[in-house]
Short mmCIF file of C-alpha atoms in Angstrom, two decimals:
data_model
loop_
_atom_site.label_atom_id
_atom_site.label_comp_id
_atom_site.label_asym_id
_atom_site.label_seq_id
_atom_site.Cartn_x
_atom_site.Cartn_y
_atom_site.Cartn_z
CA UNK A 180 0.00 0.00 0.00
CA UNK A 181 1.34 3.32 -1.14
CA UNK A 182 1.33 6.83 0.22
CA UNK A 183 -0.86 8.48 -1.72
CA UNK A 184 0.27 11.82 -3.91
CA UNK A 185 -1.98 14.18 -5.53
CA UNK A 186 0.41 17.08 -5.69
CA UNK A 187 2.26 15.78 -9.30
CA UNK A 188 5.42 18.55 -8.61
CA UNK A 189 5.98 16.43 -5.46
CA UNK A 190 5.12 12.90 -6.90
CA UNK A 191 7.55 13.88 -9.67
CA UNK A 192 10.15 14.97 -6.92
CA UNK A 193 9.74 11.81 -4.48
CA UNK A 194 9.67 9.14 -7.99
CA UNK A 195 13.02 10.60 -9.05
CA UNK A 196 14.83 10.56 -5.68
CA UNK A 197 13.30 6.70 -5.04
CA UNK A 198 15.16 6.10 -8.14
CA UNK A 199 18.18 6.86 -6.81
CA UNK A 200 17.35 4.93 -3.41
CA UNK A 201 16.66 2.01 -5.55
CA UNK A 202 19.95 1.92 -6.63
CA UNK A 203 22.03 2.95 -3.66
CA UNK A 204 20.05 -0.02 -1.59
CA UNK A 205 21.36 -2.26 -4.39
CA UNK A 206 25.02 -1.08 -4.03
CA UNK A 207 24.58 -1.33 -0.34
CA UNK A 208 23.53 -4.77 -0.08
CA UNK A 209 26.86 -5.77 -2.34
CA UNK A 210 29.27 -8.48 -1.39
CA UNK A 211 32.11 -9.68 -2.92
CA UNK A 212 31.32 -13.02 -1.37
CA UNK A 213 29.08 -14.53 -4.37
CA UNK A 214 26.74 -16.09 -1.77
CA UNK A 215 26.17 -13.40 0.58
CA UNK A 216 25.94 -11.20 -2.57
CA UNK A 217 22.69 -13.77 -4.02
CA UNK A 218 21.62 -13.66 -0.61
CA UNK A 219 21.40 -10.41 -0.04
CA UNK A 220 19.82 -9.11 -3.55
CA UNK A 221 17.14 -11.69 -2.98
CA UNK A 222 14.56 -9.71 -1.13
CA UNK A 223 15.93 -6.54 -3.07
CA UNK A 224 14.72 -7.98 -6.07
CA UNK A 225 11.63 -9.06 -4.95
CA UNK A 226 10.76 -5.23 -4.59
CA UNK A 227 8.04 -4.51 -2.29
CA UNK A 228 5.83 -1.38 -0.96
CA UNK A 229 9.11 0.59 0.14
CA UNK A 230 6.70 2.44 2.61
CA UNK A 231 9.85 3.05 4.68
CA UNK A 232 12.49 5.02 2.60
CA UNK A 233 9.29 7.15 1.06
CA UNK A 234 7.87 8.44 4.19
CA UNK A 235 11.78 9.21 5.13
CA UNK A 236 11.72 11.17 1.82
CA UNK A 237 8.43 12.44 1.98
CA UNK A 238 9.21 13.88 5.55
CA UNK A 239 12.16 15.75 4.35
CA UNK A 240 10.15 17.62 1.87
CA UNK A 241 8.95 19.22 5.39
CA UNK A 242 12.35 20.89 5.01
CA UNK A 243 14.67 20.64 2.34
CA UNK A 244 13.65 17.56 0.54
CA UNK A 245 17.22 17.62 -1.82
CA UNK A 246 19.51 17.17 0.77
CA UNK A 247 21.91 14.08 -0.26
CA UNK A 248 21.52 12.75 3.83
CA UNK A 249 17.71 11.97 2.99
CA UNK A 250 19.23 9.16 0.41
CA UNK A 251 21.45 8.04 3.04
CA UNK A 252 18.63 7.96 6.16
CA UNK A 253 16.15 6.18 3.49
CA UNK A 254 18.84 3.19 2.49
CA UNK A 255 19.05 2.65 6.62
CA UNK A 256 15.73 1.95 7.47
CA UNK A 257 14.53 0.05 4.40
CA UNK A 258 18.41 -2.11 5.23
CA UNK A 259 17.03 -2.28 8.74
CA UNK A 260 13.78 -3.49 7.99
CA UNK A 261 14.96 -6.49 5.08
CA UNK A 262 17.46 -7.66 7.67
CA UNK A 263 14.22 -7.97 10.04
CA UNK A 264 11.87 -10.04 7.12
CA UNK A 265 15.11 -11.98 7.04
CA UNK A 266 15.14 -13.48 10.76
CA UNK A 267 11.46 -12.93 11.08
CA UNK A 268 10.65 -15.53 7.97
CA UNK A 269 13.15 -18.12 9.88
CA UNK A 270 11.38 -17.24 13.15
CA UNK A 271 7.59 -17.95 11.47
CA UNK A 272 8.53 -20.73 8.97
CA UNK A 273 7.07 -18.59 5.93
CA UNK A 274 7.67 -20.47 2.82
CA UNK A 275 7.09 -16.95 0.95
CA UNK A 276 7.97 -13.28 1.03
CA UNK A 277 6.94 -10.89 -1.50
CA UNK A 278 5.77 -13.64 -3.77
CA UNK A 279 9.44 -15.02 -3.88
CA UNK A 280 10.65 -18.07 -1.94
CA UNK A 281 11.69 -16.56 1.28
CA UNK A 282 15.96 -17.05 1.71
CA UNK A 283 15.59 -19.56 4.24
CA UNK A 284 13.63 -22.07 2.34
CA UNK A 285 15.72 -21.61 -0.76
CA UNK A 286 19.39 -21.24 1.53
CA UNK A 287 18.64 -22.79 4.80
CA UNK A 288 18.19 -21.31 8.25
CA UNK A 289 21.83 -20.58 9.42
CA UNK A 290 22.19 -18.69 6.16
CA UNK A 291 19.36 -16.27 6.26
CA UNK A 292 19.86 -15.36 9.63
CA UNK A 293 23.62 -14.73 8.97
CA UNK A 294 22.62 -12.74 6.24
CA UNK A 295 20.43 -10.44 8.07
CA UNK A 296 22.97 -10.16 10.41
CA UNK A 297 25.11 -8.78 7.44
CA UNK A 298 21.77 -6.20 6.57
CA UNK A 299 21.85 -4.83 9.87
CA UNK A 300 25.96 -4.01 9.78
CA UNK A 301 25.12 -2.46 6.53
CA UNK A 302 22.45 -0.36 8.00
CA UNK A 303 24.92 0.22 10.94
CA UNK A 304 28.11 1.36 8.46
CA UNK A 305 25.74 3.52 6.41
CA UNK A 306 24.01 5.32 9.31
CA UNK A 307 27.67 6.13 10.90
CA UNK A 308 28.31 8.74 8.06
CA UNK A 309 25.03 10.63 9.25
CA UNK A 310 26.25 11.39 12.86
CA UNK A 311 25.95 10.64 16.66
CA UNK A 312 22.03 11.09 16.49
CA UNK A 313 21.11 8.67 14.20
CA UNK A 314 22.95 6.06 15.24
CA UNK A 315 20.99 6.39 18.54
CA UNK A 316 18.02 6.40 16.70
CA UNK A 317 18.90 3.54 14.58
CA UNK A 318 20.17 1.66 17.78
CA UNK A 319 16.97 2.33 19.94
CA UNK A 320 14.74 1.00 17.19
CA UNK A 321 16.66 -2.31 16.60
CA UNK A 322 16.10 -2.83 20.14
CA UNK A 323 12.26 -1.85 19.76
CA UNK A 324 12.59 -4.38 16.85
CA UNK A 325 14.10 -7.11 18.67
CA UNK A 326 11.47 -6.84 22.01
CA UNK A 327 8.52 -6.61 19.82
CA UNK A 328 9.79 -10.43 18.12
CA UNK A 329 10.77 -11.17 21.60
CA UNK A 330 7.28 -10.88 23.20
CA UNK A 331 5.61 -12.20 20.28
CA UNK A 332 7.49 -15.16 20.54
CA UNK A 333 6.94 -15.40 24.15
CA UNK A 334 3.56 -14.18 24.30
CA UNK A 335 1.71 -12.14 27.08
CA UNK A 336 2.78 -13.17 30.42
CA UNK A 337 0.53 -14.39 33.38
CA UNK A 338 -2.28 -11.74 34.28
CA UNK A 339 -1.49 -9.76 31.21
CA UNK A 340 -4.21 -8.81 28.60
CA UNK A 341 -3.60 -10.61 25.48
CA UNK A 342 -4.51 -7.37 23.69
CA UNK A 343 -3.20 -5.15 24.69
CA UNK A 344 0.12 -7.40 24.45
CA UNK A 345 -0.50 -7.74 21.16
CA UNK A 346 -0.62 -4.12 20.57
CA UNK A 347 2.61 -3.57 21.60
CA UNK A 348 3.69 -5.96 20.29
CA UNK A 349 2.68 -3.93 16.58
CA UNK A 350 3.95 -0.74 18.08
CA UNK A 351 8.03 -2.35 18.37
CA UNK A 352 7.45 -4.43 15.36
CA UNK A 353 6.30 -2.18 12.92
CA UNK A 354 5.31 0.91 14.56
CA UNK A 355 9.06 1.98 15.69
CA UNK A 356 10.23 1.64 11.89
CA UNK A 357 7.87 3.84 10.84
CA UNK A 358 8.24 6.32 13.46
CA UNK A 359 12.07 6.30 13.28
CA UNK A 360 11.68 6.96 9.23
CA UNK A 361 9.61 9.46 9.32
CA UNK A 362 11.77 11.28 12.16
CA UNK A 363 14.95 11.08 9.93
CA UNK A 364 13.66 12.11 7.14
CA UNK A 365 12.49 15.55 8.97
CA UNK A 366 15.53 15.65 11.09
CA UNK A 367 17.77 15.43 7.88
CA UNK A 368 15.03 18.08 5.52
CA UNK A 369 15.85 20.42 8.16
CA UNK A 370 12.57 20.37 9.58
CA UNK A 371 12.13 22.88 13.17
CA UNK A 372 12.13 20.56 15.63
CA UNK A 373 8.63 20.34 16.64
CA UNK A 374 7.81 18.93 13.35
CA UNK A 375 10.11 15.97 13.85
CA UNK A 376 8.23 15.30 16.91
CA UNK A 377 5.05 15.57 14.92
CA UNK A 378 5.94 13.25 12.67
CA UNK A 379 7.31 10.53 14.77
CA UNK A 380 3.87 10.63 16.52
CA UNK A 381 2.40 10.05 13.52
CA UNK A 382 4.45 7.19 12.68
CA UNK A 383 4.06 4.64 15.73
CA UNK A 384 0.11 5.11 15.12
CA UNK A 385 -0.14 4.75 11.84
CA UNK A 386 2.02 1.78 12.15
CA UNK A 387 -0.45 0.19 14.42
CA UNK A 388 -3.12 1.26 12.32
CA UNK A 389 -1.27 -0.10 9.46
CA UNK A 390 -0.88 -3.50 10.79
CA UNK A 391 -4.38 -3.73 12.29
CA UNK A 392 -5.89 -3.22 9.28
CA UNK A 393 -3.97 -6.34 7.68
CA UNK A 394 -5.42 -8.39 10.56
CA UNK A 395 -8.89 -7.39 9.25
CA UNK A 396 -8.00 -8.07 4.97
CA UNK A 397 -6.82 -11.76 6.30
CA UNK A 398 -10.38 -12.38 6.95
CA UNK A 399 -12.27 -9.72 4.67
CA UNK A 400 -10.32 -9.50 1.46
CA UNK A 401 -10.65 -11.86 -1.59
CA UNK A 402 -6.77 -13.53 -2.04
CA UNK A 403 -6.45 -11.17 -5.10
CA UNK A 404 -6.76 -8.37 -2.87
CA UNK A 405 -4.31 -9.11 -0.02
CA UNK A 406 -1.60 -11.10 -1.82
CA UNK A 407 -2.54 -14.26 0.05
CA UNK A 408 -5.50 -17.31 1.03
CA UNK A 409 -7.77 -15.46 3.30
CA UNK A 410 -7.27 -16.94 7.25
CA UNK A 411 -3.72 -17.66 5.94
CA UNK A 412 -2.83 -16.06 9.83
CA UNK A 413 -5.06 -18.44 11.03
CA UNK A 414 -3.68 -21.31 9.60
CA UNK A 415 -0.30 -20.42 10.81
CA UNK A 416 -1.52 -19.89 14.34
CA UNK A 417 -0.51 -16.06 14.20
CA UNK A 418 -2.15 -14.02 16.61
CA UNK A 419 -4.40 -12.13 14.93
CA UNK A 420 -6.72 -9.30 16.74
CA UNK A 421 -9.98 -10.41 16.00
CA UNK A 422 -8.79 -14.15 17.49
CA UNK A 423 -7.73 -12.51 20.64
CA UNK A 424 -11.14 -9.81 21.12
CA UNK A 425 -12.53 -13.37 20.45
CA UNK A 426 -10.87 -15.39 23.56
CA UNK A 427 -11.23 -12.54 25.58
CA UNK A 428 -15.05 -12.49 25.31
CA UNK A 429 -14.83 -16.34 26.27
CA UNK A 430 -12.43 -15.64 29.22
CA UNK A 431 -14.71 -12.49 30.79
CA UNK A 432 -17.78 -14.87 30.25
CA UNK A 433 -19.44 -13.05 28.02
CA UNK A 434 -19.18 -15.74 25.05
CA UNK A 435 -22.09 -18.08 24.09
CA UNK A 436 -21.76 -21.52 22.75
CA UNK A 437 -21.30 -20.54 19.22
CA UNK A 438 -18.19 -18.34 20.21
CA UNK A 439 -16.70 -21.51 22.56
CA UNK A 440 -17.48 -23.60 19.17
CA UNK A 441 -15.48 -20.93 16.92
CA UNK A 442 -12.15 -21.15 19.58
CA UNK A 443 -12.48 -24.63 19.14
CA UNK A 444 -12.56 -24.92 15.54
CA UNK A 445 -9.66 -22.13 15.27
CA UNK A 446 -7.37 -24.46 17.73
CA UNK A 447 -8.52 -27.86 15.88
CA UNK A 448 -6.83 -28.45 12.41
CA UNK A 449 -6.88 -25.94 10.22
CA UNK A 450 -4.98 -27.93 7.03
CA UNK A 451 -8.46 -28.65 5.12
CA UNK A 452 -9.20 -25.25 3.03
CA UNK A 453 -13.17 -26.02 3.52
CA UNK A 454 -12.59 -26.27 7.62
CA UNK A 455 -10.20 -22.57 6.83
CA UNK A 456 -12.84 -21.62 4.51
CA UNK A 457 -15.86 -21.91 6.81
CA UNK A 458 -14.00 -20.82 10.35
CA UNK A 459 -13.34 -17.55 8.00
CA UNK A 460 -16.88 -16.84 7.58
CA UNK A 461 -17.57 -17.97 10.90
CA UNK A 462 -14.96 -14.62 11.83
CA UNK A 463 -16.21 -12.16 9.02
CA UNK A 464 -20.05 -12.30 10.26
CA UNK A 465 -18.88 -11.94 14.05
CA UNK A 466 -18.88 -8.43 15.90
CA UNK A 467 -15.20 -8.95 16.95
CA UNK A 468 -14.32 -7.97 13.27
CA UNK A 469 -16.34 -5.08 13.23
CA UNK A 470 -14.52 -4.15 16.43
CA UNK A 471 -10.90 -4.86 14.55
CA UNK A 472 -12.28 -2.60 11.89
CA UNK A 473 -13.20 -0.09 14.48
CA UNK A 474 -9.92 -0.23 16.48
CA UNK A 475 -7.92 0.13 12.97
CA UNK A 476 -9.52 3.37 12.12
CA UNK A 477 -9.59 5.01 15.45
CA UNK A 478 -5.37 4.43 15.18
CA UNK A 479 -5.86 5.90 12.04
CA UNK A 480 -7.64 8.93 12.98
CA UNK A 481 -5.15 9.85 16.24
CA UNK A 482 -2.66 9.39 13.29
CA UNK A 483 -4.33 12.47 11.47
CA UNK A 484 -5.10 14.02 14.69
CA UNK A 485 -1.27 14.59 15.91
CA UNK A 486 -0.26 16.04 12.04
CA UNK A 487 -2.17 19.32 13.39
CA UNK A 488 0.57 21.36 14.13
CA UNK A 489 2.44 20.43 10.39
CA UNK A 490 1.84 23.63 7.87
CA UNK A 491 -1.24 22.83 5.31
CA UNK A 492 0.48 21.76 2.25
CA UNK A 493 1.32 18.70 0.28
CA UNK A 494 3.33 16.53 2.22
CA UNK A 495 0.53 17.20 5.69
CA UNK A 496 -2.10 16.46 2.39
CA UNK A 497 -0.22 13.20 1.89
CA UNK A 498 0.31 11.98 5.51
CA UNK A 499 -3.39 12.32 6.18
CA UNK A 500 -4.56 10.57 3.16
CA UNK A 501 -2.49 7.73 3.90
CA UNK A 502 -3.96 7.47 7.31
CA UNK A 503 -7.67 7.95 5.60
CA UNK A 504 -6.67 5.01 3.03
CA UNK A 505 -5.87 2.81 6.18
CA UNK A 506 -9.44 3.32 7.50
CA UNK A 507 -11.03 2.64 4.34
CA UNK A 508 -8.86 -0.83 3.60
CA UNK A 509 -10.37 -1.75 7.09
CA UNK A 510 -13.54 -0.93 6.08
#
């Protein structure tokens, strides 16, 4: 999903310098070494939305939008967050990324892990050139990275509500990215420092919002539409919102018997596509959708809500569409 542009001088502006991102992330992921070089190009090549290194551009247009740093600042965070799909596919078994065999089913475990590894030095080496600040930055968001896999993996502890878990959970794992693109790419416009702020804000919720959203289109969407079998999350026993606003209706005792019979099905075997099929519909007439859908868009709208204090122009135009077209692919 792209960030939507309606000024053309500035879609012109943003196409032209993604071009040249394009092409420094392909020097930067390099190696002499022929199989960390294969390795490394292999989700490069697969492309993908590149949400990261725009928004880092797109901020920068807050300031001075030409400035060669905004290059640099956009090649770290998109580095940082292919070396994360890299462990995170090894972590969740996923036989695919971006429609391309993901590296550890085509080069084994031990490989793509090593391999991210190498990402995140790159990430680490190219950040260095753009001073003491970033590299904090970059630093405190690979640890945001590495807690939200950390308590995903672990899962909420004893006493703790599985939701609200799980939306932390979003806010290190995808959130931080965001938040920590958006910032640099202000930072190094030139942006006053209250905008920076601004935009960070913005970031971590429309992260959320972002990620909330796909929890709803892996029930509600046709395959064509999201990329993949609808329940696929399911399936894979990924914790999905509208499976956890489910048990936690059961576990206040406010479920009935057809909500105890839905829990069941969803921790029974999920291989057949008719039992996948049918516990999908099962999901997409319940109220616990509806309230995924709901949650999503009110994310969304504090997303808008903190770009208040940005100047009206394009780039506040084009943050607050973005957040509007995450509502509406919830809806």
């Amino acid at each position: 999903m792209a960030i939507p542009l309606s000024d053309p001088a500035l879609a012109a502006r943003l196409a032209e310098r993604m071009a040249v991102v394009e092409q420094s992330l392909a020097d930067a992921v390099a190696n002499a070494d022929r199989l960390a070089d294969d390795v490394a190009h292999h989700l490069v090549a697969a492309g993908g939305k590149r949400l990261r290194p725009f928004l880092t551009l797109l901020a920068g247009e807050l300031g001075d939008g030409a400035r060669t740093e905004l290059v640099d600042a956009a090649v770290v965070v998109e580095l940082t967050h292919l070396a994360s799909l890299y462990h995170d596919d090894v972590m969740d078994s996923a036989p695919l990324r971006r429609g391309a065999p993901s590296v550890h089913s085509v080069w084994g475990n031990s490989v793509a892990i090593l391999v991210g590894d190498l990402l995140f030095a790159r990430a680490s080496a190219r950040v260095a050139g753009l001073g003491p600040e970033a590299v904090r930055l970059q630093a405190e968001t690979f640890e945001r990275l590495c807690l939200g896999q950390l308590h995903e993996t672990t899962g909420p502890a004893e006493g703790e509500d599985p939701a609200q878990h799980y939306l932390q959970v979003l806010a290190d794992k995808t959130a931080s990215l965001l938040a920590t693109s958006a910032r640099l790419g202000a930072m190094f416009g030139g942006a006053p420092a209250e905008q920076v702020e601004v935009v960070a804000a913005y970031g971590e919720k429309v992260g959320v919002a972002f990620q909330i959203a796909d929890d709803v289109l892996d029930l509600a969407s046709t395959g064509s539409e999201s990329g993949k079998t609808p329940g696929t999350d399911l399936r894979e026993r990924v914790p999905t919102m509208p499976v956890l606003l489910l048990r936690q209706r059961l576990a206040r005792g406010e479920g009935d018997a057809d909500d105890a019979a839905l829990v069941a099905a969803l921790d029974g075997d999920l291989s057949s596509d008719a039992v996948l099929a049918d516990v999908v519909e099962r999901l997409r007439a319940h109220e616990v959708l509806t309230q995924t859908r709901e949650l999503a868009a009110r994310f969304a709208r504090e997303a808008a809500a903190e770009l208040a204090p940005l100047p009206h122009g394009p780039v506040r135009e084009a943050l607050e569409s973005f957040a509007t077209a995450l509502t509406d692919r919830a809806s």
